[in-house]
Every structure is written in structure tokens, then in C-alpha cells.
PDB file of C-alpha atoms in Angstrom:
ATOM      1  CA  MET M   7     -36.022  92.908 -84.074  1.00  0.00           C
ATOM      2  CA  ASN M   8     -37.172  89.924 -82.006  1.00  0.00           C
ATOM      3  CA  ALA M   9     -39.383  91.604 -79.414  1.00  0.00           C
ATOM      4  CA  ASP M  10     -42.025  89.527 -77.592  1.00  0.00           C
ATOM      5  CA  ILE M  11     -44.845  91.003 -79.600  1.00  0.00           C
ATOM      6  CA  PHE M  12     -43.256  89.718 -82.820  1.00  0.00           C
ATOM      7  CA  SER M  13     -42.563  86.210 -81.476  1.00  0.00           C
ATOM      8  CA  ASP M  14     -45.283  84.810 -83.691  1.00  0.00           C
ATOM      9  CA  LEU M  15     -42.995  85.525 -86.640  1.00  0.00           C
ATOM     10  CA  PRO M  16     -40.275  82.855 -86.961  1.00  0.00           C
ATOM     11  CA  GLU M  17     -37.573  85.399 -87.800  1.00  0.00           C
ATOM     12  CA  GLY M  18     -39.075  88.388 -86.063  1.00  0.00           C
ATOM     13  CA  ILE M  19     -39.391  91.730 -87.836  1.00  0.00           C
ATOM     14  CA  GLN M  20     -36.750  92.159 -90.539  1.00  0.00           C
ATOM     15  CA  PRO M  21     -35.281  95.193 -92.351  1.00  0.00           C
ATOM     16  CA  THR M  22     -37.698  96.594 -95.009  1.00  0.00           C
ATOM     17  CA  ASN M  23     -40.698  95.330 -92.994  1.00  0.00           C
ATOM     18  CA  VAL M  24     -43.542  97.805 -92.328  1.00  0.00           C
ATOM     19  CA  VAL M  25     -45.642  97.220 -89.212  1.00  0.00           C
ATOM     20  CA  GLU M  26     -48.902  98.922 -88.218  1.00  0.00           C
ATOM     21  CA  PHE M  27     -50.296  99.036 -84.670  1.00  0.00           C
ATOM     22  CA  TYR M  28     -54.039  99.609 -85.004  1.00  0.00           C
ATOM     23  CA  GLY M  29     -56.558 100.360 -82.282  1.00  0.00           C
ATOM     24  CA  VAL M  30     -58.635 102.911 -80.435  1.00  0.00           C
ATOM     25  CA  GLU M  31     -57.152 105.557 -78.167  1.00  0.00           C
ATOM     26  CA  GLY M  32     -55.747 104.176 -74.861  1.00  0.00           C
ATOM     27  CA  CYS M  33     -55.135 100.604 -75.978  1.00  0.00           C
ATOM     28  CA  GLY M  34     -51.336 100.652 -75.443  1.00  0.00           C
ATOM     29  CA  LYS M  35     -49.997 101.501 -78.914  1.00  0.00           C
ATOM     30  CA  THR M  36     -47.748 104.411 -77.847  1.00  0.00           C
ATOM     31  CA  GLU M  37     -46.606 102.526 -74.745  1.00  0.00           C
ATOM     32  CA  MET M  38     -45.611  99.623 -77.000  1.00  0.00           C
ATOM     33  CA  LEU M  39     -43.524 102.025 -79.108  1.00  0.00           C
ATOM     34  CA  ILE M  40     -41.767 103.231 -75.948  1.00  0.00           C
ATOM     35  CA  HIS M  41     -41.084  99.590 -75.035  1.00  0.00           C
ATOM     36  CA  LEU M  42     -39.594  98.957 -78.485  1.00  0.00           C
ATOM     37  CA  ILE M  43     -37.541 102.173 -78.417  1.00  0.00           C
ATOM     38  CA  ALA M  44     -35.992 101.114 -75.103  1.00  0.00           C
ATOM     39  CA  SER M  45     -35.152  97.716 -76.551  1.00  0.00           C
ATOM     40  CA  SER M  46     -33.655  99.342 -79.627  1.00  0.00           C
ATOM     41  CA  ILE M  47     -31.411 102.020 -78.071  1.00  0.00           C
ATOM     42  CA  LEU M  48     -30.109  99.974 -75.166  1.00  0.00           C
ATOM     43  CA  PRO M  49     -26.975  97.888 -75.827  1.00  0.00           C
ATOM     44  CA  LYS M  50     -26.806  94.155 -75.283  1.00  0.00           C
ATOM     45  CA  THR M  51     -24.663  94.625 -72.195  1.00  0.00           C
ATOM     46  CA  TRP M  52     -23.338  97.395 -69.957  1.00  0.00           C
ATOM     47  CA  LYS M  53     -20.591  96.583 -67.513  1.00  0.00           C
ATOM     48  CA  ASP M  54     -21.680  93.259 -66.019  1.00  0.00           C
ATOM     49  CA  LEU M  55     -25.384  93.783 -66.818  1.00  0.00           C
ATOM     50  CA  ALA M  56     -27.311  91.925 -69.543  1.00  0.00           C
ATOM     51  CA  LEU M  57     -29.731  94.478 -71.035  1.00  0.00           C
ATOM     52  CA  HIS M  58     -30.664  92.556 -74.190  1.00  0.00           C
ATOM     53  CA  GLY M  59     -30.843  95.673 -76.379  1.00  0.00           C
ATOM     54  CA  CYS M  60     -30.079  96.143 -80.042  1.00  0.00           C
ATOM     55  CA  GLU M  61     -27.926  99.292 -79.785  1.00  0.00           C
ATOM     56  CA  VAL M  62     -29.404 100.918 -82.891  1.00  0.00           C
ATOM     57  CA  SER M  63     -30.736 104.379 -83.542  1.00  0.00           C
ATOM     58  CA  VAL M  64     -34.424 105.277 -83.928  1.00  0.00           C
ATOM     59  CA  ILE M  65     -36.211 108.168 -85.618  1.00  0.00           C
ATOM     60  CA  PHE M  66     -39.482 108.872 -83.828  1.00  0.00           C
ATOM     61  CA  ILE M  67     -42.008 111.081 -85.622  1.00  0.00           C
ATOM     62  CA  ASP M  68     -44.566 112.357 -83.124  1.00  0.00           C
ATOM     63  CA  THR M  69     -47.806 113.621 -84.666  1.00  0.00           C
ATOM     64  CA  ASP M  70     -50.108 112.947 -81.697  1.00  0.00           C
ATOM     65  CA  TYR M  71     -47.884 114.521 -79.015  1.00  0.00           C
ATOM     66  CA  HIS M  72     -48.476 111.479 -76.808  1.00  0.00           C
ATOM     67  CA  PHE M  73     -44.773 110.616 -76.540  1.00  0.00           C
ATOM     68  CA  ASN M  74     -43.286 111.257 -73.094  1.00  0.00           C
ATOM     69  CA  LEU M  75     -39.492 111.388 -72.870  1.00  0.00           C
ATOM     70  CA  VAL M  76     -39.597 111.217 -69.071  1.00  0.00           C
ATOM     71  CA  ARG M  77     -41.612 107.998 -69.373  1.00  0.00           C
ATOM     72  CA  LEU M  78     -38.944 106.543 -71.695  1.00  0.00           C
ATOM     73  CA  ILE M  79     -36.183 107.452 -69.261  1.00  0.00           C
ATOM     74  CA  LYS M  80     -38.145 105.778 -66.450  1.00  0.00           C
ATOM     75  CA  VAL M  81     -38.470 102.595 -68.526  1.00  0.00           C
ATOM     76  CA  LEU M  82     -34.742 102.581 -69.287  1.00  0.00           C
ATOM     77  CA  GLU M  83     -33.868 103.047 -65.606  1.00  0.00           C
ATOM     78  CA  GLN M  84     -36.215 100.288 -64.520  1.00  0.00           C
ATOM     79  CA  ARG M  85     -34.724  97.884 -67.018  1.00  0.00           C
ATOM     80  CA  ILE M  86     -31.292  98.621 -65.596  1.00  0.00           C
ATOM     81  CA  LEU M  87     -32.543  98.148 -62.052  1.00  0.00           C
ATOM     82  CA  LYS M  88     -34.021  94.800 -63.081  1.00  0.00           C
ATOM     83  CA  ALA M  89     -30.628  93.748 -64.539  1.00  0.00           C
ATOM     84  CA  ILE M  90     -28.928  94.753 -61.274  1.00  0.00           C
ATOM     85  CA  ARG M  91     -31.393  92.656 -59.283  1.00  0.00           C
ATOM     86  CA  ILE M  92     -30.649  89.671 -61.463  1.00  0.00           C
ATOM     87  CA  ILE M  93     -26.896  90.094 -60.888  1.00  0.00           C
ATOM     88  CA  GLN M  94     -27.376  90.468 -57.146  1.00  0.00           C
ATOM     89  CA  GLN M  95     -29.619  87.404 -57.007  1.00  0.00           C
ATOM     90  CA  SER M  96     -26.955  85.390 -58.855  1.00  0.00           C
ATOM     91  CA  HIS M  97     -24.496  86.436 -56.120  1.00  0.00           C
ATOM     92  CA  GLY M  98     -26.885  85.273 -53.426  1.00  0.00           C
ATOM     93  CA  GLU M  99     -27.872  88.704 -52.100  1.00  0.00           C
ATOM     94  CA  THR M 100     -31.236  88.265 -50.499  1.00  0.00           C
ATOM     95  CA  ASN M 101     -32.176  91.938 -50.345  1.00  0.00           C
ATOM     96  CA  SER M 102     -32.034  92.425 -54.113  1.00  0.00           C
ATOM     97  CA  LYS M 103     -35.812  92.624 -54.443  1.00  0.00           C
ATOM     98  CA  ALA M 104     -35.835  95.757 -52.318  1.00  0.00           C
ATOM     99  CA  LEU M 105     -33.311  97.534 -54.545  1.00  0.00           C
ATOM    100  CA  SER M 106     -34.496 101.077 -55.250  1.00  0.00           C
ATOM    101  CA  SER M 107     -31.202 102.845 -55.872  1.00  0.00           C
ATOM    102  CA  TYR M 108     -28.056 102.094 -57.810  1.00  0.00           C
ATOM    103  CA  PRO M 109     -24.932 100.603 -56.239  1.00  0.00           C
ATOM    104  CA  GLU M 110     -21.821 102.763 -56.429  1.00  0.00           C
ATOM    105  CA  LYS M 111     -20.509 100.575 -59.227  1.00  0.00           C
ATOM    106  CA  TYR M 112     -23.144 102.101 -61.526  1.00  0.00           C
ATOM    107  CA  ASN M 113     -22.818 105.744 -60.389  1.00  0.00           C
ATOM    108  CA  ASP M 114     -22.287 106.820 -63.999  1.00  0.00           C
ATOM    109  CA  LEU M 115     -25.734 105.519 -64.933  1.00  0.00           C
ATOM    110  CA  ASN M 116     -27.100 108.956 -65.842  1.00  0.00           C
ATOM    111  CA  GLN M 117     -24.350 109.375 -68.430  1.00  0.00           C
ATOM    112  CA  PHE M 118     -25.083 105.921 -69.765  1.00  0.00           C
ATOM    113  CA  VAL M 119     -28.787 106.665 -70.152  1.00  0.00           C
ATOM    114  CA  LYS M 120     -27.890 109.886 -71.926  1.00  0.00           C
ATOM    115  CA  SER M 121     -25.662 107.965 -74.341  1.00  0.00           C
ATOM    116  CA  CYS M 122     -28.617 105.677 -75.104  1.00  0.00           C
ATOM    117  CA  LEU M 123     -30.914 108.665 -75.706  1.00  0.00           C
ATOM    118  CA  ASP M 124     -28.357 110.019 -78.154  1.00  0.00           C
ATOM    119  CA  ARG M 125     -29.527 107.230 -80.448  1.00  0.00           C
ATOM    120  CA  LEU M 126     -33.084 108.657 -80.496  1.00  0.00           C
ATOM    121  CA  TYR M 127     -34.106 111.379 -82.927  1.00  0.00           C
ATOM    122  CA  ILE M 128     -37.500 112.989 -82.200  1.00  0.00           C
ATOM    123  CA  ILE M 129     -39.435 114.936 -84.827  1.00  0.00           C
ATOM    124  CA  ARG M 130     -42.755 116.586 -84.051  1.00  0.00           C
ATOM    125  CA  CYS M 131     -45.332 117.584 -86.694  1.00  0.00           C
ATOM    126  CA  ASN M 132     -48.522 119.651 -86.452  1.00  0.00           C
ATOM    127  CA  SER M 133     -50.002 119.015 -89.897  1.00  0.00           C
ATOM    128  CA  SER M 134     -49.829 116.690 -92.870  1.00  0.00           C
ATOM    129  CA  LEU M 135     -47.770 119.358 -94.673  1.00  0.00           C
ATOM    130  CA  GLU M 136     -45.274 119.418 -91.810  1.00  0.00           C
ATOM    131  CA  LEU M 137     -45.202 115.632 -91.830  1.00  0.00           C
ATOM    132  CA  LEU M 138     -44.451 115.701 -95.579  1.00  0.00           C
ATOM    133  CA  ALA M 139     -41.678 118.292 -95.113  1.00  0.00           C
ATOM    134  CA  SER M 140     -40.157 116.401 -92.207  1.00  0.00           C
ATOM    135  CA  THR M 141     -40.272 113.106 -94.099  1.00  0.00           C
ATOM    136  CA  ALA M 142     -38.663 114.711 -97.171  1.00  0.00           C
ATOM    137  CA  SER M 143     -35.792 115.952 -94.954  1.00  0.00           C
ATOM    138  CA  LEU M 144     -35.068 112.523 -93.499  1.00  0.00           C
ATOM    139  CA  GLU M 145     -32.873 111.362 -96.362  1.00  0.00           C
ATOM    140  CA  GLN M 146     -30.048 113.672 -95.280  1.00  0.00           C
ATOM    141  CA  LEU M 147     -30.287 112.428 -91.659  1.00  0.00           C
ATOM    142  CA  LEU M 148     -30.371 108.785 -92.760  1.00  0.00           C
ATOM    143  CA  ALA M 149     -27.316 109.260 -94.964  1.00  0.00           C
ATOM    144  CA  ALA M 150     -25.403 110.946 -92.131  1.00  0.00           C
ATOM    145  CA  LYS M 151     -26.458 108.474 -89.439  1.00  0.00           C
ATOM    146  CA  PRO M 152     -25.960 104.907 -90.704  1.00  0.00           C
ATOM    147  CA  GLY M 153     -26.851 103.580 -87.229  1.00  0.00           C
ATOM    148  CA  VAL M 154     -30.526 104.414 -87.774  1.00  0.00           C
ATOM    149  CA  SER M 155     -32.377 101.148 -88.275  1.00  0.00           C
ATOM    150  CA  ILE M 156     -35.953 102.018 -87.302  1.00  0.00           C
ATOM    151  CA  ILE M 157     -38.472 104.749 -88.091  1.00  0.00           C
ATOM    152  CA  MET M 158     -41.510 105.048 -85.859  1.00  0.00           C
ATOM    153  CA  ILE M 159     -44.568 107.213 -86.488  1.00  0.00           C
ATOM    154  CA  ASP M 160     -47.178 107.915 -83.838  1.00  0.00           C
ATOM    155  CA  SER M 161     -49.536 108.162 -85.587  1.00  0.00           C
ATOM    156  CA  ILE M 162     -49.673 107.830 -89.364  1.00  0.00           C
ATOM    157  CA  GLY M 163     -53.309 108.959 -89.619  1.00  0.00           C
ATOM    158  CA  ALA M 164     -53.234 111.826 -87.088  1.00  0.00           C
ATOM    159  CA  PHE M 165     -54.297 114.463 -89.612  1.00  0.00           C
ATOM    160  CA  TYR M 166     -57.115 112.585 -91.339  1.00  0.00           C
ATOM    161  CA  TRP M 167     -59.967 114.755 -89.987  1.00  0.00           C
ATOM    162  CA  VAL M 168     -58.063 118.042 -90.438  1.00  0.00           C
ATOM    163  CA  ASP M 169     -57.269 117.179 -94.049  1.00  0.00           C
ATOM    164  CA  LYS M 170     -60.832 116.007 -94.647  1.00  0.00           C
ATOM    165  CA  SER M 171     -62.215 119.329 -93.479  1.00  0.00           C
ATOM    166  CA  THR M 172     -59.619 121.226 -95.518  1.00  0.00           C
ATOM    167  CA  PHE M 173     -60.047 119.374 -98.785  1.00  0.00           C
ATOM    168  CA  GLY M 174     -63.715 118.490 -98.483  1.00  0.00           C
ATOM    169  CA  GLU M 175     -65.033 115.441-100.261  1.00  0.00           C
ATOM    170  CA  SER M 176     -62.182 115.219-102.749  1.00  0.00           C
ATOM    171  CA  SER M 177     -60.333 112.041-101.776  1.00  0.00           C
ATOM    172  CA  ASN M 178     -57.600 112.737-104.328  1.00  0.00           C
ATOM    173  CA  ASP M 179     -56.775 116.083-102.692  1.00  0.00           C
ATOM    174  CA  GLN M 180     -57.014 114.559 -99.220  1.00  0.00           C
ATOM    175  CA  ASP M 181     -54.709 111.703-100.132  1.00  0.00           C
ATOM    176  CA  ARG M 182     -52.136 113.877-101.883  1.00  0.00           C
ATOM    177  CA  ASN M 183     -49.876 114.558 -98.872  1.00  0.00           C
ATOM    178  CA  GLN M 184     -50.450 111.019 -97.556  1.00  0.00           C
ATOM    179  CA  ASN M 185     -49.332 109.516-100.883  1.00  0.00           C
ATOM    180  CA  ARG M 186     -46.205 111.664-100.928  1.00  0.00           C
ATOM    181  CA  VAL M 187     -45.281 110.725 -97.377  1.00  0.00           C
ATOM    182  CA  VAL M 188     -45.839 107.027 -98.078  1.00  0.00           C
ATOM    183  CA  LEU M 189     -43.807 107.190-101.282  1.00  0.00           C
ATOM    184  CA  LEU M 190     -40.851 108.727 -99.387  1.00  0.00           C
ATOM    185  CA  LEU M 191     -41.142 106.236 -96.540  1.00  0.00           C
ATOM    186  CA  SER M 192     -41.222 103.350 -98.991  1.00  0.00           C
ATOM    187  CA  LYS M 193     -38.059 104.660-100.642  1.00  0.00           C
ATOM    188  CA  TYR M 194     -36.231 105.046 -97.325  1.00  0.00           C
ATOM    189  CA  VAL M 195     -37.249 101.603 -96.084  1.00  0.00           C
ATOM    190  CA  LYS M 196     -35.795  99.998 -99.196  1.00  0.00           C
ATOM    191  CA  ASP M 197     -32.736 102.199 -99.755  1.00  0.00           C
ATOM    192  CA  PHE M 198     -31.597 102.198 -96.123  1.00  0.00           C
ATOM    193  CA  GLN M 199     -32.890  98.744 -95.093  1.00  0.00           C
ATOM    194  CA  LEU M 200     -35.091 100.135 -92.344  1.00  0.00           C
ATOM    195  CA  ILE M 201     -37.905  98.835 -90.199  1.00  0.00           C
ATOM    196  CA  LEU M 202     -40.970 101.105 -90.160  1.00  0.00           C
ATOM    197  CA  ILE M 203     -43.485 100.892 -87.311  1.00  0.00           C
ATOM    198  CA  ALA M 204     -46.508 103.189 -87.254  1.00  0.00           C
ATOM    199  CA  THR M 205     -49.587 103.465 -85.090  1.00  0.00           C
ATOM    200  CA  LYS M 206     -52.991 104.159 -86.534  1.00  0.00           C
ATOM    201  CA  HIS M 207     -56.171 105.110 -84.655  1.00  0.00           C
ATOM    202  CA  ALA M 208     -59.316 103.129 -85.147  1.00  0.00           C
ATOM    203  CA  ILE M 209     -61.397 106.274 -85.750  1.00  0.00           C
ATOM    204  CA  PHE M 210     -64.440 104.495 -87.143  1.00  0.00           C
ATOM    205  CA  GLU M 211     -66.433 102.162 -84.967  1.00  0.00           C
ATOM    206  CA  SER M 212     -66.956  98.868 -86.738  1.00  0.00           C
ATOM    207  CA  SER M 213     -70.382  97.252 -86.647  1.00  0.00           C
ATOM    208  CA  SER M 214     -68.744  93.862 -86.994  1.00  0.00           C
ATOM    209  CA  PHE M 215     -68.410  91.523 -84.037  1.00  0.00           C
ATOM    210  CA  ASP M 216     -65.257  90.077 -85.580  1.00  0.00           C
ATOM    211  CA  LYS M 217     -62.304  90.805 -83.317  1.00  0.00           C
ATOM    212  CA  ASN M 218     -60.097  90.874 -86.408  1.00  0.00           C
ATOM    213  CA  SER M 219     -62.148  93.663 -88.010  1.00  0.00           C
ATOM    214  CA  HIS M 220     -60.280  96.620 -89.422  1.00  0.00           C
ATOM    215  CA  ARG M 221     -61.723  99.625 -91.191  1.00  0.00           C
ATOM    216  CA  GLU M 222     -59.221 101.349 -93.473  1.00  0.00           C
ATOM    217  CA  TYR M 223     -59.257 105.096 -94.075  1.00  0.00           C
ATOM    218  CA  LEU M 224     -55.759 105.879 -95.261  1.00  0.00           C
ATOM    219  CA  CYS M 225     -54.619 105.989 -98.873  1.00  0.00           C
ATOM    220  CA  PRO M 226     -54.217 102.773-100.891  1.00  0.00           C
ATOM    221  CA  ALA M 227     -50.464 103.354-101.064  1.00  0.00           C
ATOM    222  CA  TRP M 228     -50.188 102.919 -97.306  1.00  0.00           C
ATOM    223  CA  GLN M 229     -52.360  99.799 -97.403  1.00  0.00           C
ATOM    224  CA  ARG M 230     -50.031  98.220 -99.926  1.00  0.00           C
ATOM    225  CA  LEU M 231     -46.954  99.134 -97.929  1.00  0.00           C
ATOM    226  CA  VAL M 232     -47.948  97.425 -94.675  1.00  0.00           C
ATOM    227  CA  ASN M 233     -46.529  93.923 -94.165  1.00  0.00           C
ATOM    228  CA  TYR M 234     -47.986  93.258 -90.701  1.00  0.00           C
ATOM    229  CA  ARG M 235     -50.914  94.757 -88.858  1.00  0.00           C
ATOM    230  CA  TYR M 236     -51.507  94.233 -85.134  1.00  0.00           C
ATOM    231  CA  LYS M 237     -54.770  95.160 -83.512  1.00  0.00           C
ATOM    232  CA  PHE M 238     -54.583  96.434 -79.941  1.00  0.00           C
ATOM    233  CA  GLU M 239     -57.415  96.277 -77.409  1.00  0.00           C
ATOM    234  CA  CYS M 240     -57.829  97.260 -73.790  1.00  0.00           C
ATOM    235  CA  PHE M 241     -60.063  95.410 -71.314  1.00  0.00           C
ATOM    236  CA  GLY M 242     -61.021  97.086 -68.069  1.00  0.00           C
ATOM    237  CA  GLY M 243     -60.482 100.712 -69.023  1.00  0.00           C
ATOM    238  CA  ALA M 244     -60.668 103.570 -66.557  1.00  0.00           C
ATOM    239  CA  HIS M 245     -62.848 101.606 -64.134  1.00  0.00           C
ATOM    240  CA  CYS M 246     -60.198  98.902 -63.678  1.00  0.00           C
ATOM    241  CA  SER M 247     -57.095  99.435 -61.497  1.00  0.00           C
ATOM    242  CA  GLN M 248     -55.077  97.063 -63.689  1.00  0.00           C
ATOM    243  CA  PRO M 249     -56.466  96.915 -67.201  1.00  0.00           C
ATOM    244  CA  THR M 250     -55.377  94.121 -69.516  1.00  0.00           C
ATOM    245  CA  PHE M 251     -54.099  94.843 -72.985  1.00  0.00           C
ATOM    246  CA  ILE M 252     -54.128  92.428 -75.901  1.00  0.00           C
ATOM    247  CA  ALA M 253     -52.351  92.652 -79.258  1.00  0.00           C
ATOM    248  CA  LYS M 254     -53.109  90.281 -82.094  1.00  0.00           C
ATOM    249  CA  ARG M 255     -51.821  90.141 -85.659  1.00  0.00           C
ATOM    250  CA  ILE M 256     -54.795  90.537 -87.972  1.00  0.00           C
ATOM    251  CA  PHE M 257     -52.758  90.835 -91.194  1.00  0.00           C
ATOM    252  CA  PRO M 258     -51.601  88.324 -92.189  1.00  0.00           C
ATOM    253  CA  LYS M 259     -54.072  86.708 -89.792  1.00  0.00           C
ATOM    254  CA  SER M 260     -52.658  84.889 -86.794  1.00  0.00           C
ATOM    255  CA  SER M 261     -54.427  82.914 -84.084  1.00  0.00           C
ATOM    256  CA  LYS M 262     -51.911  83.982 -81.407  1.00  0.00           C
ATOM    257  CA  SER M 263     -52.701  86.831 -79.027  1.00  0.00           C
ATOM    258  CA  PHE M 264     -50.262  88.706 -76.791  1.00  0.00           C
ATOM    259  CA  LYS M 265     -51.583  89.762 -73.395  1.00  0.00           C
ATOM    260  CA  PHE M 266     -49.713  92.441 -71.498  1.00  0.00           C
ATOM    261  CA  SER M 267     -50.015  94.948 -68.689  1.00  0.00           C
ATOM    262  CA  ILE M 268     -48.526  98.398 -68.227  1.00  0.00           C
ATOM    263  CA  ASN M 269     -46.912  99.570 -64.971  1.00  0.00           C
ATOM    264  CA  ASP M 270     -44.227 102.000 -63.814  1.00  0.00           C
ATOM    265  CA  SER M 271     -41.545  99.738 -65.248  1.00  0.00           C
ATOM    266  CA  GLY M 272     -43.128  99.629 -68.697  1.00  0.00           C
ATOM    267  CA  ILE M 273     -44.797  96.733 -70.471  1.00  0.00           C
ATOM    268  CA  LYS M 274     -44.977  93.285 -68.898  1.00  0.00           C
ATOM    269  CA  PHE M 275     -46.062  90.404 -71.130  1.00  0.00           C
ATOM    270  CA  ASP M 276     -48.194  87.632 -69.684  1.00  0.00           C
ATOM    271  CA  THR M 277     -46.238  84.477 -70.454  1.00  0.00           C
ATOM    272  CA  ARG M 278     -48.766  82.054 -68.957  1.00  0.00           C
TER     273      ARG M 278
END
């Protein structure tokens, strides 16, 4: 996977890599997953359009219930519209910027989008026990669907506070389900040569002024599994009509930051 956010890695994200997107609520983590899903399930081309997709299947485990399928469909449609504009511009059609509907040539677009969505498997969990049960059942799906190349979890630490209140101060009891989930994920990543991408909320405010600061609260097994950690931040917030988002790799540490914005078409990276 050679998405823009991974361009600081010479070979991009490779099979068996585990990536964590870390940050407070509202800093663009889920939106980045939608961006990556679209890039994954789209093919490289469709008809005469260059879509630059990977044409692979994705398992999306939703524990925060932030995932919006309508939003994903909108992003897919906007990418196709953009590809149509590029084709029309190459043919010298000056009204291509005003394109808001699909030419007759692409009247089977809805069926095409549906075929892309067939590569996405969504699993929703309400508790760490459900997450464990769902993760344990993945092996059968992975064996039956060799096209699956990516597992995404939004988010891996969703049940931290619920488990903490259930198990009290016993970290061993609290980590029990986490450890089992991580053990299974580690096995699948290796056995099926998968990429794993998970979001994690920054639920503790750090007193450090270091922008690379990260306060861990998940089990040590997860900490050992992660190959790359990106910290997401939002500047502007609710009081800004166009907030700016920044993602930076803080493990292993990188000096490069990725600035992006979010609009109706999805994520747009600032290439300046």
C-alpha cells in the first residue's frame, strides 16, 4: 500500500505491517481509514478511467460506530467523477470542471460501485468480548476469501473504560481480552500476509509539550505488535470553517508531516 500518508516509507506499507493511527477524537483518523478503504477496494482502472486502486478486499471492524457507509460511497463516486474530469480535459472539453453527473458511457456506475463494496466486510462489536469472538471467527473468513489483504479496526482501544470499570484495578483481568485479540491478530497478519491498520484514541491528556508525545494504555502485546504509529492532530476545530489536519509518524520517529483537509470528496493532501 503506497498511499500518500505512507510516502515517508521507501516501500510503503508492506504485508505483515501493523499501523496505528493515534489521536484525540475528531482529528481525522476514521476519515483516513475511509480514504484508505476507497484506495483498496477500487481497481486500478475501469473502462477508460485511471482510478489508481489496489482491487483488494478489506475487513473493517467497527467498535466506535463512527464508520459511515454512505460517506464511503460518496468518496468512491467523487473519485470516479474526478477521473472522468481528467479524461474530458485530456480530450479538450472545457466544461469538464462543471461535471456533476455521469456521461451515458458510465451509466452502469452504480453496479460498479456495488462490485467495489463487495470487497468490504464490515463487522461491528459492542464489547471487548464481542471483539474477541469476532476476531476468533475471522480465520474462517480469511481462509475462504484469499482476496482479503487488509484488516482495519476503529478503534482498538474502544472498550478500555468499560473493561476498567468491569475488572477494577486488576490490569491482568483488564488486559485478558485485549491480549487474546492481539494474539489472534498477530497470527492472522503472519499466516495470511495481511496489513493491519487500527485507530487508537488519545484518552489521556499529556502534560508534555512534545508534539511526538504518546501515552500508552493498551496491553504490552499490542505495543510490541505495532510497527508504525502516526499521530493525528486537528488545527482550527469547530470554530474554523476549514480545519487543517496533520499526521506525523512518531514511531519510528520521522521529521516529515502530512497536512491534509477533509471535504465532500474525501481527503485532500497538501502537496505544497
